Short mmCIF file of C-alpha atoms in Angstrom, two decimals:
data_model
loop_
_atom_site.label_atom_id
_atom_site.label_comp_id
_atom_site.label_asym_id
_atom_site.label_seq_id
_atom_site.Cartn_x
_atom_site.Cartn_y
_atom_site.Cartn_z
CA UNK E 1 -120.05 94.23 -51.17
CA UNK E 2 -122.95 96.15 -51.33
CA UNK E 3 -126.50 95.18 -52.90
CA UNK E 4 -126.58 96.61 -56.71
CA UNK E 5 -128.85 99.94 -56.79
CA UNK E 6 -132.45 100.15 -58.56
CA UNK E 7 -131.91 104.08 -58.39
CA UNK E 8 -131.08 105.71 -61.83
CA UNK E 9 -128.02 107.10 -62.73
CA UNK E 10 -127.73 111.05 -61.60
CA UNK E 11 -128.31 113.28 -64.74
CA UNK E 12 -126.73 116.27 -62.58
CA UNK E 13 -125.88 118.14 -66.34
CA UNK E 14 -129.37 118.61 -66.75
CA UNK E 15 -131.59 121.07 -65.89
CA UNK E 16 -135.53 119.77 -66.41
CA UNK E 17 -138.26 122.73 -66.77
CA UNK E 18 -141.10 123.15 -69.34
CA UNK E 19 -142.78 125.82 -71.48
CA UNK E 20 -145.48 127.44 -72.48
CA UNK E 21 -146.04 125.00 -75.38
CA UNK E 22 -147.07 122.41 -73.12
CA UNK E 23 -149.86 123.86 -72.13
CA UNK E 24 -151.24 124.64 -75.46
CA UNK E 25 -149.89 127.41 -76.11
CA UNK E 26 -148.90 128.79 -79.74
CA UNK E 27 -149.82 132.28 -79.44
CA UNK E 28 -149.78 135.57 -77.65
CA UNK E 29 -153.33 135.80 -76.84
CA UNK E 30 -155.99 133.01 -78.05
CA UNK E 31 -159.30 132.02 -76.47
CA UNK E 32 -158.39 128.83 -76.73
CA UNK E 33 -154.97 129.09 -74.81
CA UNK E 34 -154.83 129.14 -70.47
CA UNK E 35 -154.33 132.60 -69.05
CA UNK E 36 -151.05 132.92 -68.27
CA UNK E 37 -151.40 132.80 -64.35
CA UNK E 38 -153.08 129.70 -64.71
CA UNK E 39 -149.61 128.28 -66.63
CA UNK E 40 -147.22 129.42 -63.93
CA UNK E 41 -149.38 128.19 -60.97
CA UNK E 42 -149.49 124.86 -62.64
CA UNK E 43 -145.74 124.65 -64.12
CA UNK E 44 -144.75 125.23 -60.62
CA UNK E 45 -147.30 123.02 -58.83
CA UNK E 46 -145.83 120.21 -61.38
CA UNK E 47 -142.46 120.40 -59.94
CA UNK E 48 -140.80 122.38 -62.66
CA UNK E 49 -138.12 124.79 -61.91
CA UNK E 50 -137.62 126.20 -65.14
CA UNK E 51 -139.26 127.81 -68.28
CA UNK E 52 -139.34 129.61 -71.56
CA UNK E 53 -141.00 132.83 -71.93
CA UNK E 54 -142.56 131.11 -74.87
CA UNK E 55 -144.70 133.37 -77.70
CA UNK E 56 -143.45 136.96 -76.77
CA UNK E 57 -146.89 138.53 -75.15
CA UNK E 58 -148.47 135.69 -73.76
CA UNK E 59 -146.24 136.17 -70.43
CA UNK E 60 -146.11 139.53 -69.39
CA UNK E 61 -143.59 141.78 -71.00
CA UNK E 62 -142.82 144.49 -68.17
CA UNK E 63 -139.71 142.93 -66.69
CA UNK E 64 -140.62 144.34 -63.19
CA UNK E 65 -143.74 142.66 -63.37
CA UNK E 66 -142.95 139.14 -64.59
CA UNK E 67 -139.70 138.86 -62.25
CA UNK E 68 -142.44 139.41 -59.74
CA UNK E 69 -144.77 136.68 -60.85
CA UNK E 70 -142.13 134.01 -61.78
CA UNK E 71 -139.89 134.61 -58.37
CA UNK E 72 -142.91 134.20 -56.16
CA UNK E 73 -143.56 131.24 -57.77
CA UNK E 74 -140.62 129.21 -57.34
CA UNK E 75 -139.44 129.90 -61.42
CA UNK E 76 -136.82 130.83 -63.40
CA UNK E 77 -136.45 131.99 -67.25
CA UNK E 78 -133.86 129.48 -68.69
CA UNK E 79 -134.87 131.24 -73.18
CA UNK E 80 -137.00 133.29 -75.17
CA UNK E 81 -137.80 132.42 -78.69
CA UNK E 82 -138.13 133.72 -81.91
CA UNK E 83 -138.81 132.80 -85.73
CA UNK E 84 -136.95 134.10 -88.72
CA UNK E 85 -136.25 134.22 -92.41
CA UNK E 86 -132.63 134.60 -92.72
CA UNK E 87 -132.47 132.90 -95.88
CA UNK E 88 -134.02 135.86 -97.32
CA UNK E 89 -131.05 137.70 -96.78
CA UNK E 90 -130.08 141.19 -95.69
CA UNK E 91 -133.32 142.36 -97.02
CA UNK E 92 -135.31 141.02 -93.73
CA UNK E 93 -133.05 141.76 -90.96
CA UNK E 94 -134.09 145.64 -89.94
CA UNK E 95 -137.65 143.54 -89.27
CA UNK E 96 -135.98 140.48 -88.30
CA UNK E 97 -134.14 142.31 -85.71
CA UNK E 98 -136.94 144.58 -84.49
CA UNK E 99 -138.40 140.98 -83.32
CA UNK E 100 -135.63 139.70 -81.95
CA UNK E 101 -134.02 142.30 -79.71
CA UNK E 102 -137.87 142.72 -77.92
CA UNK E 103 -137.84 139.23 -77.09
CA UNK E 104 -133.92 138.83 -76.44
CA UNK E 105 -134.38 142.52 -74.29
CA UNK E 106 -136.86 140.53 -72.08
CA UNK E 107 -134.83 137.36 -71.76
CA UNK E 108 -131.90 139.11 -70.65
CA UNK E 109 -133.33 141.17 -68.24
CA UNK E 110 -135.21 137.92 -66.68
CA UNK E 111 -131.35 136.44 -66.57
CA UNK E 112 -132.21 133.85 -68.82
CA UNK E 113 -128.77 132.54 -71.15
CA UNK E 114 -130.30 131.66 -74.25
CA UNK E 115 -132.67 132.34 -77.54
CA UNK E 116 -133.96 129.69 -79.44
CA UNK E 117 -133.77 130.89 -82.44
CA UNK E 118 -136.30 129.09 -85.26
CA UNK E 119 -136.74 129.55 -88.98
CA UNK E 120 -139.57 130.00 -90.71
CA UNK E 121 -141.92 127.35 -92.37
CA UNK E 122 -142.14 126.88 -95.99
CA UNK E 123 -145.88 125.72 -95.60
CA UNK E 124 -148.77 127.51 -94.27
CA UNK E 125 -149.20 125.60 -90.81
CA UNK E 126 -152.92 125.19 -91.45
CA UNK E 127 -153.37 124.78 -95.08
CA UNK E 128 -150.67 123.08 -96.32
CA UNK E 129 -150.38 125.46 -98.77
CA UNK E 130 -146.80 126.26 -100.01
CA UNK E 131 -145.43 129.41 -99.47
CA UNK E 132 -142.14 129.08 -100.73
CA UNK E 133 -139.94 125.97 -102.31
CA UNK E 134 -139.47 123.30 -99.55
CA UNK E 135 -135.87 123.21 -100.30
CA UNK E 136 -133.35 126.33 -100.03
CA UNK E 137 -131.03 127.29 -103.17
CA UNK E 138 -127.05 127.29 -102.74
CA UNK E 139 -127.70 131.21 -102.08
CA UNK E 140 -130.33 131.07 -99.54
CA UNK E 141 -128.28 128.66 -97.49
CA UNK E 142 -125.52 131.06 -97.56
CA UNK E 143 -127.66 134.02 -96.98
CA UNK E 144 -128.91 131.59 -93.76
CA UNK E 145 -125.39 130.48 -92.54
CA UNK E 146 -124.34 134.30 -92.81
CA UNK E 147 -127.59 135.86 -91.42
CA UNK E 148 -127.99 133.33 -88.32
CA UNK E 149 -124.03 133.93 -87.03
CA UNK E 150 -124.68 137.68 -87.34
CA UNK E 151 -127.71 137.22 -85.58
CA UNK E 152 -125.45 135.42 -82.74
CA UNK E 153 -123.10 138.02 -82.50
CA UNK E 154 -124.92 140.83 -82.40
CA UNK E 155 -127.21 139.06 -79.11
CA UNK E 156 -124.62 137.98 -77.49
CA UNK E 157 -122.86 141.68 -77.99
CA UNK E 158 -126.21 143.63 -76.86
CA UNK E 159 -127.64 141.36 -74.64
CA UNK E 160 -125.29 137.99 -73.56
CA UNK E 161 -127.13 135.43 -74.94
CA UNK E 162 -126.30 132.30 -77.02
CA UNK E 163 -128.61 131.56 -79.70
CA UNK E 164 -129.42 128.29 -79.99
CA UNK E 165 -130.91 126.91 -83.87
CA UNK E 166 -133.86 124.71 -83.28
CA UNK E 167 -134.53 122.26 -86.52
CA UNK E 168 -138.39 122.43 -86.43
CA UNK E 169 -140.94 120.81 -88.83
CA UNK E 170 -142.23 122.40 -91.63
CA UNK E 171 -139.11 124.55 -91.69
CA UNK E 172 -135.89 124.34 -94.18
CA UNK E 173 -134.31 123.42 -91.30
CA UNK E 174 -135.67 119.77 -90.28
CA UNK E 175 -134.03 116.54 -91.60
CA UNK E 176 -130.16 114.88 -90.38
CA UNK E 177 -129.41 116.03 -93.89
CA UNK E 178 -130.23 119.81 -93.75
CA UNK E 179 -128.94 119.94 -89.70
CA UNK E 180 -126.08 118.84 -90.60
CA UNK E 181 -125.60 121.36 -93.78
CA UNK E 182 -126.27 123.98 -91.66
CA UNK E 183 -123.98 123.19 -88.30
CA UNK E 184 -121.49 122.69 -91.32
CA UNK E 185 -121.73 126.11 -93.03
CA UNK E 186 -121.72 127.88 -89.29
CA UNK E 187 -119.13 129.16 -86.97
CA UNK E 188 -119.13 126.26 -83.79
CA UNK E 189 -118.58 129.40 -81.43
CA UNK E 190 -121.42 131.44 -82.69
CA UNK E 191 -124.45 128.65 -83.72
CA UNK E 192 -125.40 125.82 -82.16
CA UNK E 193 -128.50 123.81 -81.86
CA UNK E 194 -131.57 123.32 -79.79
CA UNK E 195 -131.91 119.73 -80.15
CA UNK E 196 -136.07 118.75 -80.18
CA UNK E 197 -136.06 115.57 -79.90
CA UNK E 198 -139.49 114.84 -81.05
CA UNK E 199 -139.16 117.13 -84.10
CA UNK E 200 -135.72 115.86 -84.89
CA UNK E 201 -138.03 112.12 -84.63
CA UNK E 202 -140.77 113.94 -86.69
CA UNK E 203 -138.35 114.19 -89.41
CA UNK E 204 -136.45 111.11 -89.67
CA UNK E 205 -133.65 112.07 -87.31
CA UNK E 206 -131.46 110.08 -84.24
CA UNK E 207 -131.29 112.45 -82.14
CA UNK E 208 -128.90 110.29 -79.78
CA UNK E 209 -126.84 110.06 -83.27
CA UNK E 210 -126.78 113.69 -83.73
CA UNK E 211 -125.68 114.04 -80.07
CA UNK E 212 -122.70 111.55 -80.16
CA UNK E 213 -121.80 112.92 -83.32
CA UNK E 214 -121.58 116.66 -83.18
CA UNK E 215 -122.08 116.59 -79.21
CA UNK E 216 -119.84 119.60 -78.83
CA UNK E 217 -122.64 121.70 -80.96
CA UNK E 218 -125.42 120.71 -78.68
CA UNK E 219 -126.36 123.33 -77.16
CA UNK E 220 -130.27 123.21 -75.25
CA UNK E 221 -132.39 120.66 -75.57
CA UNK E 222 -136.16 120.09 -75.84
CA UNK E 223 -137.57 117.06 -74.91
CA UNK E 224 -140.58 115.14 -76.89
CA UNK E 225 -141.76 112.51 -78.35
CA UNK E 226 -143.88 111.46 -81.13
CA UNK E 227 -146.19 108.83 -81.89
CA UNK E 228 -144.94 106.40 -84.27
CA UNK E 229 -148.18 105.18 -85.65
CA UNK E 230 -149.78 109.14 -86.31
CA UNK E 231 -146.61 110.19 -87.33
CA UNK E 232 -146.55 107.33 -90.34
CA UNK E 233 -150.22 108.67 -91.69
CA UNK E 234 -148.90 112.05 -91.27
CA UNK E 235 -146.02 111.26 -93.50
CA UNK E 236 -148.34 109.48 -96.16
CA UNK E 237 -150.65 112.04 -96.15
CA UNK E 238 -148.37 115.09 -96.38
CA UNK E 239 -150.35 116.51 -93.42
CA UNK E 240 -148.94 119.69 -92.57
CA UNK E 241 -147.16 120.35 -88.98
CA UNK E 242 -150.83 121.79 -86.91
CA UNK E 243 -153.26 119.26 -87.90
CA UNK E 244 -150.25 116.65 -87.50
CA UNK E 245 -150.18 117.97 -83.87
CA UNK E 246 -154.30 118.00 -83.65
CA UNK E 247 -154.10 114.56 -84.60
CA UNK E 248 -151.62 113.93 -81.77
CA UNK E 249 -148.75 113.46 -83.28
CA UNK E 250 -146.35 114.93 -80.17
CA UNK E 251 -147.35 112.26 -77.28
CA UNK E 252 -146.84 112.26 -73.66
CA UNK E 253 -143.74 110.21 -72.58
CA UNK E 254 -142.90 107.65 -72.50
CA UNK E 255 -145.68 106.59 -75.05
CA UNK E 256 -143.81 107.66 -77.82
CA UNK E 257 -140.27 107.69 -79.60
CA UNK E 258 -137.68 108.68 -79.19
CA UNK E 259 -136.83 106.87 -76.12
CA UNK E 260 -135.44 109.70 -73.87
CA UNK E 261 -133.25 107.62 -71.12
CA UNK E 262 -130.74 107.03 -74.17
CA UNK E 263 -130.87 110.73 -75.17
CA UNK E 264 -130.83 111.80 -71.47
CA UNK E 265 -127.73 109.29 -71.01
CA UNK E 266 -126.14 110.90 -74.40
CA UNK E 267 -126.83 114.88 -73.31
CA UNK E 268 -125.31 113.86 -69.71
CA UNK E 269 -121.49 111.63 -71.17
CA UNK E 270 -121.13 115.60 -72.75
CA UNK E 271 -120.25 116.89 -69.44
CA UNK E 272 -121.24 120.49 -70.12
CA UNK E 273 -124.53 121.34 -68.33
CA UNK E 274 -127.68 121.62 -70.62
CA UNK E 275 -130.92 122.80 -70.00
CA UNK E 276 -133.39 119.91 -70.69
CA UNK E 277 -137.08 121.96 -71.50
CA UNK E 278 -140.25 119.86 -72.03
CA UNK E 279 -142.74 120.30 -74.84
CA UNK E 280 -145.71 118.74 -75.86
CA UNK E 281 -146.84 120.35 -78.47
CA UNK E 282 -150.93 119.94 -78.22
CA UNK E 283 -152.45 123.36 -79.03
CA UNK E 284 -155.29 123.64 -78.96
CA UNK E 285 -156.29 121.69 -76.18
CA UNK E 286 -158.84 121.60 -73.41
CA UNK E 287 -157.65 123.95 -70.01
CA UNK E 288 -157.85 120.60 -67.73
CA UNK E 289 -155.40 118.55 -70.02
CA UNK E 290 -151.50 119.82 -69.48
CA UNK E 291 -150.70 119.79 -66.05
CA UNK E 292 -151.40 116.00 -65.01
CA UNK E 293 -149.65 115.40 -67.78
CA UNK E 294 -146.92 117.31 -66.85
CA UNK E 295 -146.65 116.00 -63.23
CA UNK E 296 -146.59 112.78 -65.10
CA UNK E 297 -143.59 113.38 -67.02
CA UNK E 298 -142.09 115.47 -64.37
CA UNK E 299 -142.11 112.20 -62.63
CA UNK E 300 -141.43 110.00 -65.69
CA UNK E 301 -137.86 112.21 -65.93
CA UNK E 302 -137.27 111.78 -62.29
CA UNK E 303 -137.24 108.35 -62.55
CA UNK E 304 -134.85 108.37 -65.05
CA UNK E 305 -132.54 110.43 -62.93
CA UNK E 306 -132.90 113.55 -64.69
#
């Protein structure tokens, strides 16, 4: 009989890369962001394989051009992303669109499978100030249900991509309670979610729940964690979702919750494969502080098999 292994289980479904975000980065072009050669030297130099295009601008948008710079480095484009207001309702989708179908253009010609799609916030992100009702009528949940699958239908029509939904913080789309509404109201062929783990934490959710229980909408995942202790004077406070990451809510793993061997386990028993992206949300942040902390959890997830 042989000796019982110390070597994690294989998380073969998974495939581990990273994003802009964890570098600091919110926002086409900000002083206070790393250029974007500096992000994909270091992503690659921290043993990622994948990424997201992240804010459309901040990589280049010429297709030629960043095939060039992400294929000499090793990389591959796994999503772009975009925000939206679908709950407006037809009203916003001629601008909604002209968004989307740059970003989803550019992600489909880098090969990438997916857009993570995310809605807007109901706060402003640095004043707290509200700009509209934190909770959506019967009507605006319809007009989101509606807009979001013909927002999947027409991507994956012009340009083969699955949208995935990605519950968020400060958006109408956050809690177990409001996930749930919405994977309820939506067409399981058309929507499904990008799981964030530490934003699903951020606002109450289990995301190894969530998996277990509607596992077959699971669609991308983003892994993170957040600190416990900020996140409870965040909470009391009603800090909104930037200074909440200034204060450092989203922590490097495994500091923080949730713990991501039980989510990785959960995402692998699907048996469908699953990109896995890291994000540490930390903008802004000095240029010396992402990457050893992404070779950190780049090794962190390698010792849990993933």
């Amino acid at each position: 009989m042989s000796a019982p292994s110390d070597e994690p289980t294989a998380l073969d479904r998974l495939r581990v890369g990273s994003a802009p975000d964890s570098w600091g980065v919110w926002f086409p072009d900000d002083a206070q962001q790393v250029p974007w050669r500096r992000f994909l030297d270091e992503v690659a130099e921290a043993g990622y394989e994948w990424i997201e295009l992240g804010p459309h601008g901040y990589l280049p948008t010429d297709p030629a051009v960043l095939r060039d710079e992400v294929g000499r480095r090793g990389l591959r484009v796994s999503a772009g992303t975009v925000f939206t207001s679908l709950h407006h309702g037809p009203a916003v989708w001629e601008r909604t669109w002209e968004h989307v179908s740059q970003v989803a253009s550019l992600a489909s010609a880098m090969d990438a499978g997916h857009l993570v799609v995310i809605p807007s916030f109901w706060r402003d992100d640095k004043t707290a100030r509200e700009l509209e009702p934190r909770e959506l009528t019967a009507d605006q949940w319809r007009h989101l249900a509606a807009g979001t699958e013909r927002l999947a239908t027409r991507v994956r029509e012009e340009f083969g991509l699955e949208i995935v939904l990605h519950p968020h913080a400060d958006t109408h789309v956050d809690t177990e309670e409001h996930v749930v509404r919405l994977l309820d109201a939506t067409d399981p062929d058309l929507v499904n979610l990008c799981l964030d783990t530490g934003h699903y934490a951020y606002c109450g959710g289990d995301s190894v729940k969530l998996i277990r229980t509607y596992g077959e909408r699971i669609g991308y995942l983003h892994l993170k964690q957040v600190d416990p202790v900020v996140l409870a004077d965040v909470v009391s406070r009603g800090t909104p979702f930037g200074p909440a990451v200034r204060q450092g809510v989203m922590c490097e793993p495994p500091k923080g919750v949730p713990e991501l061997p039980p989510v990785l386990e959960a995402a692998q028993a699907l048996g469908v494969d699953l990109f896995a992206i890291v994000e540490q949300d930390m903008y802004p942040c000095p240029p010396d502080q992402p990457f050893p902390i992404a070779e950190r959890t780049r090794r962190f997830l390698r010792s849990c098999g993933a």
